[in-house]
Tab-separated table of C-alpha atoms and ligand atoms in Angstrom:
chain	number	residue	atom	x	y	z
T	1	UNK	CA	17.184	17.833	28.979
T	2	UNK	CA	14.384	15.274	28.958
T	3	UNK	CA	13.653	13.741	25.627
T	4	UNK	CA	10.566	12.376	23.936
T	5	UNK	CA	9.434	8.935	24.988
T	6	UNK	CA	6.609	6.833	23.659
T	7	UNK	CA	4.829	3.801	25.092
T	8	UNK	CA	2.695	1.547	22.916
T	9	UNK	CA	-0.227	0.836	25.258
T	10	UNK	CA	-2.268	-1.027	22.633
T	11	UNK	CA	-0.515	-2.790	19.771
T	12	UNK	CA	-3.495	-4.551	18.181
T	13	UNK	CA	-5.945	-3.313	15.554
T	14	UNK	CA	-9.701	-2.920	16.108
T	15	UNK	CA	-11.064	-5.934	17.965
T	16	UNK	CA	-7.761	-6.486	19.779
T	17	UNK	CA	-5.890	-9.762	19.965
T	18	UNK	CA	-7.468	-12.194	20.513
T	19	UNK	CA	-10.777	-10.917	19.180
T	20	UNK	CA	-13.590	-11.681	21.616
T	21	UNK	CA	-15.657	-13.727	19.167
T	22	UNK	CA	-12.931	-15.310	17.029
T	23	UNK	CA	-12.303	-19.026	17.394
T	24	UNK	CA	-10.131	-19.366	14.302
T	25	UNK	CA	-6.806	-18.351	12.848
T	26	UNK	CA	-4.338	-16.770	15.231
T	27	UNK	CA	-6.939	-16.002	17.923
T	28	UNK	CA	-7.626	-19.705	18.568
T	29	UNK	CA	-3.964	-20.147	19.528
T	30	UNK	CA	-4.466	-17.701	22.348
T	31	UNK	CA	-7.663	-19.362	23.580
T	32	UNK	CA	-5.798	-22.698	23.576
T	33	UNK	CA	-2.926	-21.292	25.655
T	34	UNK	CA	-0.218	-21.296	22.973
T	35	UNK	CA	2.919	-19.684	24.499
T	36	UNK	CA	3.910	-18.270	21.120
T	37	UNK	CA	1.191	-15.622	21.141
T	38	UNK	CA	0.668	-12.692	23.532
T	39	UNK	CA	-2.592	-10.773	23.972
T	40	UNK	CA	-2.649	-7.187	22.798
T	41	UNK	CA	-5.174	-4.423	23.398
T	42	UNK	CA	-6.525	-2.026	20.800
T	43	UNK	CA	-4.650	0.681	18.973
T	44	UNK	CA	-3.144	3.434	21.131
T	45	UNK	CA	0.167	5.010	22.120
T	46	UNK	CA	1.162	7.607	24.712
T	47	UNK	CA	3.981	10.155	24.547
T	48	UNK	CA	5.658	12.369	27.129
T	49	UNK	CA	8.794	14.368	27.754
T	50	UNK	CA	8.689	14.820	31.546
T	51	UNK	CA	6.942	11.534	32.391
T	52	UNK	CA	4.283	13.511	34.284
T	53	UNK	CA	2.052	14.786	31.514
T	54	UNK	CA	1.136	12.501	28.654
T	55	UNK	CA	-0.398	12.858	25.217
T	56	UNK	CA	-2.726	9.956	24.404
T	57	UNK	CA	-2.779	9.194	20.695
T	58	UNK	CA	-6.109	7.494	19.982
T	59	UNK	CA	-8.538	6.511	22.693
T	60	UNK	CA	-9.259	2.821	22.306
T	61	UNK	CA	-12.165	0.871	23.767
T	62	UNK	CA	-9.517	-0.759	26.012
T	63	UNK	CA	-8.345	2.517	27.574
T	64	UNK	CA	-9.462	1.609	31.084
T	65	UNK	CA	-7.475	-1.624	31.011
T	66	UNK	CA	-4.554	0.226	29.405
T	67	UNK	CA	-4.522	2.833	32.175
T	68	UNK	CA	-4.613	0.118	34.821
T	69	UNK	CA	-1.642	-1.697	33.320
T	70	UNK	CA	0.398	1.496	32.734
T	71	UNK	CA	1.576	2.986	36.091
T	72	UNK	CA	2.543	6.365	34.586
T	73	UNK	CA	-1.131	6.866	33.712
T	74	UNK	CA	-2.440	6.349	37.244
T	75	UNK	CA	-3.891	9.390	39.028
T	76	UNK	CA	-1.450	10.771	41.561
T	77	UNK	CA	-2.594	13.940	43.204
T	78	UNK	CA	-5.819	15.245	44.641
T	79	UNK	CA	-9.337	14.035	44.294
T	80	UNK	CA	-9.424	14.190	40.523
T	81	UNK	CA	-6.243	13.860	38.513
T	82	UNK	CA	-4.995	12.164	35.378
T	83	UNK	CA	-1.545	12.245	33.756
T	84	UNK	CA	-3.447	12.248	30.418
T	85	UNK	CA	-3.312	15.968	29.641
T	86	UNK	CA	-4.292	15.792	25.991
T	87	UNK	CA	-5.753	13.337	23.499
T	88	UNK	CA	-5.119	13.327	19.756
T	89	UNK	CA	-7.361	11.223	17.526
T	90	UNK	CA	-6.051	10.252	14.075
T	91	UNK	CA	-9.352	9.100	12.544
T	92	UNK	CA	-12.948	8.406	13.501
T	93	UNK	CA	-12.747	4.617	13.663
T	94	UNK	CA	-14.287	2.923	16.687
T	95	UNK	CA	-10.948	1.572	17.887
T	96	UNK	CA	-9.631	5.156	18.039
T	97	UNK	CA	-12.587	7.060	19.511
T	98	UNK	CA	-14.684	4.724	21.683
T	99	UNK	CA	-12.291	5.162	24.620
T	100	UNK	CA	-13.248	8.841	24.798
T	101	UNK	CA	-16.433	7.691	26.507
T	102	UNK	CA	-14.350	6.198	29.310
T	103	UNK	CA	-12.525	9.520	29.746
T	104	UNK	CA	-15.672	11.324	30.947
T	105	UNK	CA	-16.169	12.151	34.690
T	106	UNK	CA	-15.429	15.867	34.301
T	107	UNK	CA	-11.703	15.472	33.778
T	108	UNK	CA	-10.195	18.378	31.832
T	109	UNK	CA	-7.981	17.619	28.853
T	110	UNK	CA	-7.493	18.981	25.357
T	111	UNK	CA	-8.951	16.932	22.525
T	112	UNK	CA	-7.046	17.457	19.272
T	113	UNK	CA	-8.478	16.293	15.939
T	114	UNK	CA	-9.115	17.542	12.424
T	115	UNK	CA	-12.482	19.096	11.660
T	116	UNK	CA	-13.449	15.893	9.798
T	117	UNK	CA	-12.890	13.813	12.939
T	118	UNK	CA	-14.511	16.406	15.217
T	119	UNK	CA	-17.549	16.168	12.877
T	120	UNK	CA	-17.738	12.408	13.463
T	121	UNK	CA	-17.831	13.049	17.218
T	122	UNK	CA	-20.367	15.859	16.838
T	123	UNK	CA	-22.698	13.661	14.747
T	124	UNK	CA	-22.736	11.033	17.464
T	125	UNK	CA	-24.364	12.708	20.453
T	126	UNK	CA	-23.034	10.151	22.926
T	127	UNK	CA	-19.693	11.988	22.752
T	128	UNK	CA	-21.388	15.021	24.306
T	129	UNK	CA	-20.686	13.067	27.505
T	130	UNK	CA	-17.342	14.873	27.204
T	131	UNK	CA	-18.593	18.216	28.345
T	132	UNK	CA	-17.236	20.955	26.081
T	133	UNK	CA	-16.613	23.312	28.981
T	134	UNK	CA	-14.293	20.713	30.536
T	135	UNK	CA	-12.781	19.027	27.481
T	136	UNK	CA	-11.554	21.632	25.040
T	137	UNK	CA	-11.932	20.441	21.441
T	138	UNK	CA	-9.138	21.912	19.346
T	139	UNK	CA	-9.230	21.674	15.577
T	140	UNK	CA	-6.035	20.721	13.779
T	141	UNK	CA	-5.137	21.753	10.274
T	142	UNK	CA	-2.760	20.042	7.900
T	143	UNK	CA	-0.288	22.916	8.115
T	144	UNK	CA	1.805	24.108	10.968
T	145	UNK	CA	3.214	22.766	14.203
T	146	UNK	CA	0.957	22.495	17.248
T	147	UNK	CA	2.061	22.597	20.875
T	148	UNK	CA	0.663	20.467	23.664
T	149	UNK	CA	2.001	22.911	26.246
T	150	UNK	CA	3.950	20.170	28.032
T	151	UNK	CA	7.029	19.759	25.911
T	152	UNK	CA	5.676	17.882	22.902
T	153	UNK	CA	5.074	19.579	19.594
T	154	UNK	CA	3.431	17.838	16.672
T	155	UNK	CA	2.304	18.185	13.107
T	156	UNK	CA	-0.288	16.130	11.277
T	157	UNK	CA	-0.438	15.112	7.647
T	158	UNK	CA	-3.009	13.388	5.423
T	159	UNK	CA	-2.673	9.648	4.951
T	160	UNK	CA	-4.475	7.569	2.306
T	161	UNK	CA	-7.550	6.269	4.127
T	162	UNK	CA	-11.343	6.171	4.085
T	163	UNK	CA	-14.363	7.146	6.181
T	164	UNK	CA	-14.993	5.125	9.354
T	165	UNK	CA	-16.578	1.731	8.741
T	166	UNK	CA	-19.742	2.654	10.669
T	167	UNK	CA	-20.273	5.682	8.412
T	168	UNK	CA	-19.777	3.927	5.072
T	169	UNK	CA	-22.620	4.419	2.587
T	170	UNK	CA	-22.286	2.250	-0.514
T	171	UNK	CA	-18.773	1.848	-1.866
T	172	UNK	CA	-16.508	4.298	-0.047
T	173	UNK	CA	-13.628	6.069	-1.715
T	174	UNK	CA	-10.427	4.361	-0.577
T	175	UNK	CA	-7.055	6.019	-0.455
T	176	UNK	CA	-7.980	9.683	-0.594
T	177	UNK	CA	-5.461	11.852	1.251
T	178	UNK	CA	-7.754	14.065	3.306
T	179	UNK	CA	-8.335	15.106	6.899
T	180	UNK	CA	-10.329	11.911	7.490
T	181	UNK	CA	-7.213	9.898	8.320
T	182	UNK	CA	-4.010	11.550	9.427
T	183	UNK	CA	-0.545	10.606	10.560
T	184	UNK	CA	1.339	12.451	13.278
T	185	UNK	CA	4.917	13.581	13.682
T	186	UNK	CA	5.823	14.155	17.328
T	187	UNK	CA	8.680	16.455	18.304
T	188	UNK	CA	10.633	16.493	21.553
T	189	UNK	CA	12.477	19.504	23.006
T	190	UNK	CA	15.810	18.657	21.361
T	191	UNK	CA	14.297	18.264	17.912
T	192	UNK	CA	14.037	14.477	18.198
T	193	UNK	CA	10.956	13.154	16.431
T	194	UNK	CA	8.863	10.097	15.710
T	195	UNK	CA	6.065	9.329	13.278
T	196	UNK	CA	2.808	7.555	14.145
T	197	UNK	CA	0.741	6.211	11.234
T	198	UNK	CA	-1.645	3.519	12.534
T	199	UNK	CA	-3.780	3.364	9.382
T	200	UNK	CA	-2.540	3.753	5.821
T	201	UNK	CA	-3.929	2.433	2.527
T	202	UNK	CA	-0.756	3.054	0.488
T	203	UNK	CA	2.595	4.767	0.698
T	204	UNK	CA	2.078	7.708	-1.640
T	205	UNK	CA	5.104	9.621	-2.976
T	206	UNK	CA	4.349	12.476	-0.548
T	207	UNK	CA	4.297	10.076	2.354
T	208	UNK	CA	7.516	8.385	1.229
T	209	UNK	CA	9.273	11.744	1.144
T	210	UNK	CA	7.977	12.620	4.572
T	211	UNK	CA	9.031	9.358	6.228
T	212	UNK	CA	12.434	8.997	4.537
T	213	UNK	CA	15.378	9.047	6.980
T	214	UNK	CA	13.087	9.150	10.054
T	215	UNK	CA	14.399	8.111	13.456
T	216	UNK	CA	11.268	6.141	14.393
T	217	UNK	CA	8.117	5.217	12.483
T	218	UNK	CA	5.224	3.394	14.156
T	219	UNK	CA	3.263	2.117	11.181
T	220	UNK	CA	0.058	0.312	10.154
T	221	UNK	CA	0.684	-3.403	10.688
T	222	UNK	CA	-2.919	-4.528	10.230
T	223	UNK	CA	-2.487	-7.396	7.796
T	224	UNK	CA	0.312	-9.615	6.602
T	225	UNK	CA	-1.351	-10.327	3.232
T	226	UNK	CA	-4.097	-8.373	1.510
T	227	UNK	CA	-6.447	-11.389	1.305
T	228	UNK	CA	-5.700	-12.796	4.745
T	229	UNK	CA	-9.192	-12.256	6.189
T	230	UNK	CA	-10.685	-14.197	3.258
T	231	UNK	CA	-8.220	-17.083	3.405
T	232	UNK	CA	-8.642	-17.302	7.199
T	233	UNK	CA	-12.405	-17.533	6.606
T	234	UNK	CA	-13.141	-14.705	9.032
T	235	UNK	CA	-14.183	-11.929	6.657
T	236	UNK	CA	-15.019	-10.898	3.118
T	237	UNK	CA	-12.805	-7.839	2.879
T	238	UNK	CA	-9.328	-7.297	1.565
T	239	UNK	CA	-6.905	-5.043	3.399
T	240	UNK	CA	-7.254	-2.515	0.591
T	241	UNK	CA	-11.016	-2.404	1.052
T	242	UNK	CA	-10.457	-1.721	4.743
T	243	UNK	CA	-8.003	1.086	3.948
T	244	UNK	CA	-4.905	-0.774	5.099
T	245	UNK	CA	-1.823	-1.694	3.083
T	246	UNK	CA	-0.531	-5.162	3.906
T	247	UNK	CA	3.011	-6.087	4.929
T	248	UNK	CA	3.935	-8.315	1.977
T	249	UNK	CA	3.499	-8.042	-1.761
T	250	UNK	CA	4.888	-5.539	-4.241
T	251	UNK	CA	2.790	-2.721	-2.751
T	252	UNK	CA	3.251	-3.861	0.835
T	253	UNK	CA	4.904	-1.926	3.625
T	254	UNK	CA	7.978	-4.157	3.871
T	255	UNK	CA	8.844	-3.440	0.221
T	256	UNK	CA	7.792	0.208	0.417
T	257	UNK	CA	10.068	0.969	3.371
T	258	UNK	CA	13.066	-0.986	2.082
T	259	UNK	CA	14.953	2.039	0.778
T	260	UNK	CA	13.567	4.696	3.118
T	261	UNK	CA	16.442	4.578	5.606
T	262	UNK	CA	14.183	4.634	8.672
T	263	UNK	CA	16.200	3.804	11.805
T	264	UNK	CA	13.415	2.053	13.770
T	265	UNK	CA	10.377	0.643	11.944
T	266	UNK	CA	7.698	-0.629	14.313
T	267	UNK	CA	4.433	-2.294	13.327
T	268	UNK	CA	1.412	-1.264	15.417
T	269	UNK	CA	-2.356	-1.734	14.839
T	270	UNK	CA	-1.797	-5.447	14.224
T	271	UNK	CA	-4.920	-7.389	13.310
T	272	UNK	CA	-5.809	-10.623	15.066
T	273	UNK	CA	-5.414	-12.548	11.791
T	274	UNK	CA	-1.808	-11.436	11.217
T	275	UNK	CA	0.680	-14.341	11.519
T	276	UNK	CA	3.445	-11.989	12.722
T	277	UNK	CA	1.655	-12.234	16.076
T	278	UNK	CA	3.019	-15.798	16.314
T	279	UNK	CA	6.536	-15.530	17.697
T	280	UNK	CA	8.010	-18.532	15.911
T	281	UNK	CA	6.236	-18.028	12.564
T	282	UNK	CA	8.014	-17.718	9.225
T	283	UNK	CA	6.155	-14.437	8.685
T	284	UNK	CA	7.483	-13.003	11.960
T	285	UNK	CA	11.023	-13.996	10.986
T	286	UNK	CA	10.591	-12.424	7.561
T	287	UNK	CA	9.369	-9.119	9.008
T	288	UNK	CA	12.161	-9.026	11.584
T	289	UNK	CA	14.757	-9.889	8.928
T	290	UNK	CA	13.494	-6.875	6.952
T	291	UNK	CA	14.265	-4.671	9.953
T	292	UNK	CA	10.777	-4.407	11.483
T	293	UNK	CA	9.845	-4.615	15.154
T	294	UNK	CA	6.463	-6.069	16.112
T	295	UNK	CA	4.965	-3.955	18.897
T	296	UNK	CA	3.587	-5.443	22.089
T	297	UNK	CA	1.575	-3.669	24.762
T	298	UNK	CA	3.967	-1.859	27.109
T	299	UNK	CA	6.740	-1.457	24.535
T	300	UNK	CA	8.639	1.746	25.274
T	301	UNK	CA	10.473	3.753	22.626
T	302	UNK	CA	12.974	6.358	23.783
T	303	UNK	CA	14.260	8.919	21.344
O	401	MLT	C1	-9.843	-0.157	10.826
O	401	MLT	O1	-8.745	0.145	11.271
O	401	MLT	O2	-9.987	-0.527	9.648
O	401	MLT	C2	-11.042	-0.025	11.691
O	401	MLT	O3	-10.645	0.094	13.024
O	401	MLT	C3	-12.007	-1.137	11.481
O	401	MLT	C4	-13.123	-1.126	12.473
O	401	MLT	O4	-13.722	-0.077	12.715
O	401	MLT	O5	-13.419	-2.184	13.042
O	402	MN	MN1	-8.436	0.425	13.324
């Protein structure tokens, strides 16, 4: 029987790597042609069992480029066709929803999200470009297993997060476990499963229990250090303020996963300031030595 497979089509965080307007830090290495860094597009993965029908998890602003560089996503039959049969959005951030606008042109697919994320889309009328009679919007709840109808089942769960940046009013609450930011567990037909958590402010006890002993976890790899945007001189915010736990430090993901017995730990949603993007960096070696893989665009994970 076919089993679940996943392709990381965009391994970078919002902005991508390099970021279009960044002439510092890690991005400048790319602009200068440094062989130790590889460009990455914005945050998205795809999953399939039969290789014909795919679930897109997050629709990034780079989706058109991602489709072009991913042959299994090319249209194959008839005048209008796409192997993207369903889209699941894990939060309302721009890097995860803006690509929905590219998926217009009267192409039917199912759009799965929580009511909180559907509200973000409904409040922004531009998303009405996805005609509701063509794109069915299905509301997910935090309980139960949902079926795509093409071999993949999934459940969602709350992850410590915050409202999208463009909807912040004053100081947002950070780290609430609500429907605003969710993680996903994908199931294949033989019970094989993988977790996808591209944004996470902290590993709560509930989340630790859920992820323990997993086969595969694709996890928030935004920042190496909480203050890295400040020290790089490219921003005023800490990782915590952005709703992302960093890799190092006592509350970082490397320490938090140390005893979780996860077979494959893969960092995705990697920010353009993160030194793990540099192949020969001490930080990359440290993450790899701790058992982590650093995703690149096109990376395939077979379960
Ligand atoms: C995030 O992951 O924190 C967001 O994508 C930030 C943003 O919207 O630029
Ligand atoms: Mn993001």
